[in-house]
Amino acid sequence: MSRYALLILPAFNRVYGESSVRLTRSELEVFATVSDVEETRIGGVPYVTFEADEPDLALLSNLSSVYAIFGMEGDLLRPMEMRPLDRLSSDLITIQKYAGKTNEHFTKLLLNVTVLASDFPLDGHLSVFDPMCGRGTTLNQALMYGYDAYGIDVDGKDFDAYGGFLRTWLKNKRLKHTAETVPVRRERALVGRRLNVSFGLSKEAFKAGETQQVAVVNADTLRSREFFKPRSFDVIVTDAPYGVQHGSKGSTGLSRSPLDLIAKAVPVWAELLRPGGAIGIAWNTYGGSRDDLAAILTSNGLDVRAYPDFAHWVDQAIVRDIMVARKP
């Protein structure tokens, strides 16, 4: 094993940045077999240093926090080649700005640790489902990795905003695609709307059927089973409502605790997950403890992973944490 120094992305917002070193150390432990992880200042700049095998560096290129990795050779740093999975322009993630948007670095961390808990490789062509997708930050990160992205959200304005954004982005990037929004009916009654998008990285790829798929439904997450088939998804990833400004939307109205909604939704979500798949949930710990959320997941036949500490302060009413569970 050799020793390396990881330089953290400088683009973190102030609040998230205060936790970035600790979160990076925790994410490292999930990604690869590393040892002797510590924070080190080199030239007055903070790095996370660690020991690892060089073949693991390709995987570590996808850490949510990584800006550059250097091999440590005495007092010198040797730049290592980065080989991230990202296949689309980064503005797919960064261009959207709106109140309540989840930090995109955190979204990538959540997706990473969920996939790594599953039986499926990070560099595979996976199907990702966000059952409370909002304006699509998780969906866009999945697309960056070359995955197919699926979502559902009850907010019609968010549904329209995401559909408009994705169409415009694909046109501006001149990516060959099809996109349509269609009503979904059951026994002639309108039960939701569905956005269907298919695109390729080139005209040749699109013509050859080498495409990525996006499907988003405007409906209640508790009705996800009506729109998607059982065992459709490799991973389910979601950042639950924090129950602070708007509450959590369920069949009985708004709740201050996200766990009220999650408890009703997990049985539905678990049906949609393939065996060997994993579910990752970020939530506000002021709305329920780790033990409470773990009990919900295990009672639905999911195995909770013993992951490192990802809890971090967001504001005076929100401490966000992550829990991941695998479906046997």
XYZ file of C-alpha atoms in Angstrom:
328
model
C 0.000 0.000 0.000
C 1.120 3.551 -0.765
C 0.266 6.830 0.906
C -1.911 9.408 -0.833
C -3.193 12.910 -0.186
C -6.720 13.902 -1.221
C -7.477 17.562 -1.895
C -11.107 18.415 -1.141
C -13.227 20.312 -3.652
C -13.151 24.052 -2.948
C -16.772 24.514 -4.062
C -18.513 23.413 -0.853
C -20.906 25.926 0.671
C -19.831 27.278 4.046
C -22.063 25.118 6.267
C -21.435 21.848 4.423
C -17.770 22.704 4.071
C -17.329 22.775 7.845
C -18.106 19.046 7.912
C -16.369 18.150 4.642
C -13.188 16.647 6.092
C -15.072 14.368 8.492
C -17.573 13.346 5.798
C -14.717 12.655 3.381
C -13.048 10.377 5.914
C -16.324 8.507 6.414
C -16.934 8.165 2.667
C -13.389 6.874 2.173
C -14.074 4.043 4.606
C -17.070 2.963 2.506
C -15.313 3.262 -0.853
C -12.187 1.194 -0.412
C -9.851 -0.585 1.965
C -7.875 2.345 3.320
C -5.890 2.774 6.502
C -4.227 5.448 8.572
C -6.707 8.135 7.482
C -6.030 11.561 8.920
C -6.288 15.258 8.207
C -2.927 16.756 7.235
C -1.992 20.329 6.367
C 0.431 20.570 3.441
C 1.589 24.026 2.416
C -1.063 25.482 4.700
C -3.883 23.638 2.862
C -5.934 20.834 4.492
C -5.708 17.401 2.862
C -7.069 14.007 3.843
C -4.174 11.554 3.745
C -4.498 7.765 3.714
C -2.888 4.500 2.650
C -4.438 2.448 -0.157
C -3.616 0.207 -3.100
C -3.160 2.087 -6.376
C -5.880 0.105 -8.241
C -8.425 1.619 -5.828
C -7.670 5.122 -7.122
C -9.976 4.760 -10.141
C -12.876 4.107 -7.785
C -11.806 6.933 -5.476
C -12.002 9.330 -8.427
C -15.764 9.286 -7.779
C -15.687 10.444 -4.166
C -18.193 13.251 -3.710
C -15.542 15.535 -2.231
C -12.485 14.789 -4.349
C -10.753 17.538 -6.306
C -7.406 15.828 -6.845
C -5.420 12.876 -5.476
C -1.645 12.951 -5.077
C 0.856 10.220 -4.376
C 3.054 11.223 -1.430
C 6.755 10.833 -2.210
C 8.682 12.253 0.718
C 7.996 15.983 0.754
C 6.650 15.925 -2.811
C 3.139 15.329 -4.168
C 2.741 13.500 -7.487
C -0.618 14.073 -9.271
C -2.488 10.821 -9.873
C -4.691 10.329 -12.930
C -8.378 10.860 -12.154
C -10.892 8.614 -13.924
C -14.375 9.679 -12.786
C -17.508 8.027 -14.161
C -19.129 11.369 -15.026
C -20.127 11.342 -18.696
C -22.159 14.554 -18.932
C -21.403 18.222 -18.408
C -21.323 19.202 -14.718
C -23.854 22.001 -15.253
C -26.539 19.307 -15.322
C -26.001 19.265 -11.549
C -24.991 22.841 -10.796
C -27.102 25.058 -13.047
C -30.369 24.710 -11.109
C -30.654 27.184 -8.227
C -33.703 27.235 -5.967
C -34.612 27.407 -2.292
C -34.301 24.051 -0.563
C -32.037 22.427 -3.167
C -29.934 19.654 -1.642
C -26.198 20.307 -1.832
C -25.064 18.428 -4.953
C -21.928 17.091 -3.254
C -24.076 15.550 -0.538
C -26.398 14.061 -3.169
C -23.408 12.395 -4.818
C -22.218 11.067 -1.444
C -25.669 9.605 -0.743
C -25.823 7.909 -4.154
C -22.261 6.598 -3.814
C -22.665 4.936 -0.436
C -26.020 3.434 -1.428
C -24.671 1.831 -4.602
C -21.608 0.558 -2.727
C -23.918 -1.212 -0.248
C -25.625 -3.074 -3.094
C -24.469 -6.080 -5.111
C -24.091 -3.887 -8.197
C -20.908 -2.110 -9.335
C -20.614 1.661 -9.266
C -19.573 1.600 -12.931
C -22.541 -0.512 -14.058
C -25.603 0.618 -16.009
C -27.955 0.837 -13.040
C -31.570 1.868 -12.528
C -31.966 4.481 -9.786
C -35.273 5.484 -8.204
C -35.842 8.589 -6.080
C -39.293 8.247 -4.501
C -39.357 11.905 -3.367
C -37.407 13.405 -6.233
C -38.367 17.088 -6.043
C -36.635 18.939 -8.873
C -34.336 16.073 -9.718
C -30.920 16.584 -8.098
C -30.583 12.849 -7.416
C -31.888 11.960 -10.866
C -29.324 14.233 -12.499
C -26.452 12.741 -10.515
C -27.595 9.280 -11.600
C -27.551 10.448 -15.223
C -24.015 11.787 -14.760
C -22.894 8.234 -13.926
C -24.624 6.777 -16.993
C -27.515 5.303 -14.997
C -31.218 5.318 -15.863
C -33.142 7.631 -13.550
C -36.691 7.295 -12.253
C -38.609 9.396 -9.768
C -41.951 10.334 -8.285
C -43.052 13.489 -6.506
C -46.421 14.826 -5.408
C -45.550 18.490 -6.086
C -46.821 19.486 -9.530
C -44.689 22.636 -9.684
C -41.507 20.629 -9.047
C -42.569 18.107 -11.687
C -43.093 20.860 -14.277
C -39.852 22.623 -13.321
C -37.769 19.469 -13.720
C -39.353 18.547 -17.033
C -38.752 22.035 -18.387
C -35.172 22.115 -17.167
C -34.229 18.703 -18.584
C -35.749 19.414 -21.991
C -33.931 22.755 -22.223
C -30.628 21.243 -21.065
C -30.774 18.439 -23.622
C -31.556 20.912 -26.414
C -28.765 23.261 -25.383
C -26.285 20.368 -25.314
C -27.580 19.187 -28.700
C -28.079 15.679 -27.439
C -30.375 13.548 -29.556
C -33.456 12.778 -27.444
C -37.173 12.250 -27.197
C -39.280 13.767 -24.419
C -42.978 13.692 -23.702
C -45.321 14.306 -20.788
C -48.389 12.083 -20.794
C -51.414 11.696 -18.507
C -51.687 8.450 -16.564
C -55.207 7.086 -16.188
C -56.720 4.201 -14.284
C -60.287 3.261 -15.199
C -60.547 6.569 -17.096
C -59.646 8.570 -13.997
C -56.526 10.752 -14.090
C -54.118 9.470 -11.412
C -50.958 11.331 -12.382
C -48.668 12.654 -15.099
C -45.528 11.001 -16.420
C -42.449 12.517 -18.042
C -40.625 10.078 -20.348
C -37.208 11.010 -21.722
C -34.701 8.983 -23.736
C -31.367 10.371 -24.919
C -28.015 9.320 -26.326
C -24.581 10.871 -26.100
C -24.472 11.096 -29.905
C -26.791 10.683 -32.867
C -25.076 7.393 -33.666
C -25.526 6.113 -30.113
C -29.187 7.151 -30.075
C -29.822 5.408 -33.398
C -28.097 2.255 -32.115
C -30.298 2.210 -28.999
C -27.443 3.154 -26.659
C -29.579 5.463 -24.581
C -30.313 6.535 -21.027
C -33.862 6.652 -19.742
C -35.610 9.128 -17.461
C -39.143 8.666 -16.160
C -40.721 10.919 -13.540
C -44.270 10.677 -12.234
C -46.288 13.452 -10.594
C -48.145 11.525 -7.896
C -47.976 10.518 -4.226
C -44.966 8.345 -3.389
C -47.264 5.961 -1.504
C -48.729 5.060 -4.918
C -45.363 4.274 -6.522
C -46.344 0.644 -7.013
C -49.089 1.775 -9.416
C -46.539 3.304 -11.792
C -43.492 1.029 -11.525
C -43.166 -2.749 -11.571
C -41.832 -4.803 -8.640
C -38.056 -5.377 -8.596
C -37.471 -2.606 -11.153
C -34.621 -0.740 -9.468
C -31.071 -1.515 -8.397
C -30.955 1.286 -5.830
C -33.427 3.666 -4.212
C -31.986 6.976 -3.053
C -33.877 9.857 -1.469
C -33.398 12.935 0.676
C -36.521 12.918 2.837
C -38.461 16.113 3.610
C -37.062 17.709 6.741
C -40.432 18.456 8.339
C -39.406 22.052 9.050
C -40.860 24.477 6.516
C -43.315 22.320 4.620
C -43.685 19.097 6.568
C -43.840 15.652 4.984
C -46.676 14.910 2.610
C -48.540 11.683 3.181
C -52.042 10.371 2.683
C -53.227 12.087 5.868
C -51.734 15.512 5.131
C -48.630 17.194 6.497
C -46.502 15.705 9.260
C -43.607 17.348 11.073
C -41.719 14.044 11.256
C -40.345 12.539 8.032
C -40.458 9.112 9.687
C -44.267 9.125 9.635
C -44.193 9.203 5.845
C -41.181 6.875 5.552
C -42.879 4.231 7.723
C -45.816 4.133 5.303
C -43.675 4.329 2.183
C -40.879 1.805 2.848
C -43.138 -1.266 2.311
C -43.998 0.147 -1.122
C -40.412 1.090 -1.972
C -39.053 -2.297 -0.861
C -41.271 -4.035 -3.413
C -39.693 -1.975 -6.184
C -36.125 -2.886 -5.182
C -34.317 -5.825 -6.770
C -32.737 -8.479 -4.520
C -29.198 -7.353 -3.784
C -30.241 -3.734 -4.209
C -29.940 -1.052 -1.561
C -31.933 1.877 -0.277
C -30.282 5.051 1.024
C -32.243 7.665 2.963
C -31.082 11.046 4.214
C -33.249 12.537 6.943
C -33.396 15.162 9.666
C -32.509 13.475 12.954
C -34.662 15.994 14.848
C -37.614 14.220 13.225
C -36.594 10.729 14.373
C -33.623 8.798 15.679
C -31.349 6.317 13.916
C -32.927 3.524 15.920
C -36.411 4.604 14.795
C -35.446 4.589 11.111
C -33.493 1.338 11.422
C -36.553 -0.325 12.963
C -38.695 0.737 9.995
C -36.212 -0.666 7.485
C -35.568 -3.964 9.271
C -39.279 -4.581 9.827
C -39.635 -4.553 6.038
C -36.977 -7.226 5.491
C -34.035 -4.897 4.789
C -30.567 -5.279 6.322
C -29.233 -2.012 7.739
C -25.547 -1.395 6.951
C -23.169 -0.454 9.759
C -21.868 2.687 8.078
C -19.591 5.427 9.465
C -20.833 8.714 10.870
C -22.458 10.910 8.215
C -24.440 13.150 10.552
C -23.798 16.858 10.018
C -25.365 20.157 11.005
C -27.342 22.017 8.318
C -29.030 24.730 10.380
C -30.525 25.182 13.836
C -33.500 22.970 12.963
C -31.748 20.336 10.814
C -29.085 17.753 11.546
C -28.897 15.529 8.481
C -27.775 11.906 8.544
C -27.724 8.910 6.199
C -28.935 5.357 6.658
C -28.453 2.603 4.083
C -30.030 -0.845 3.982
C -29.687 -3.771 1.582
C -32.418 -6.078 0.295
C -31.360 -9.738 0.682
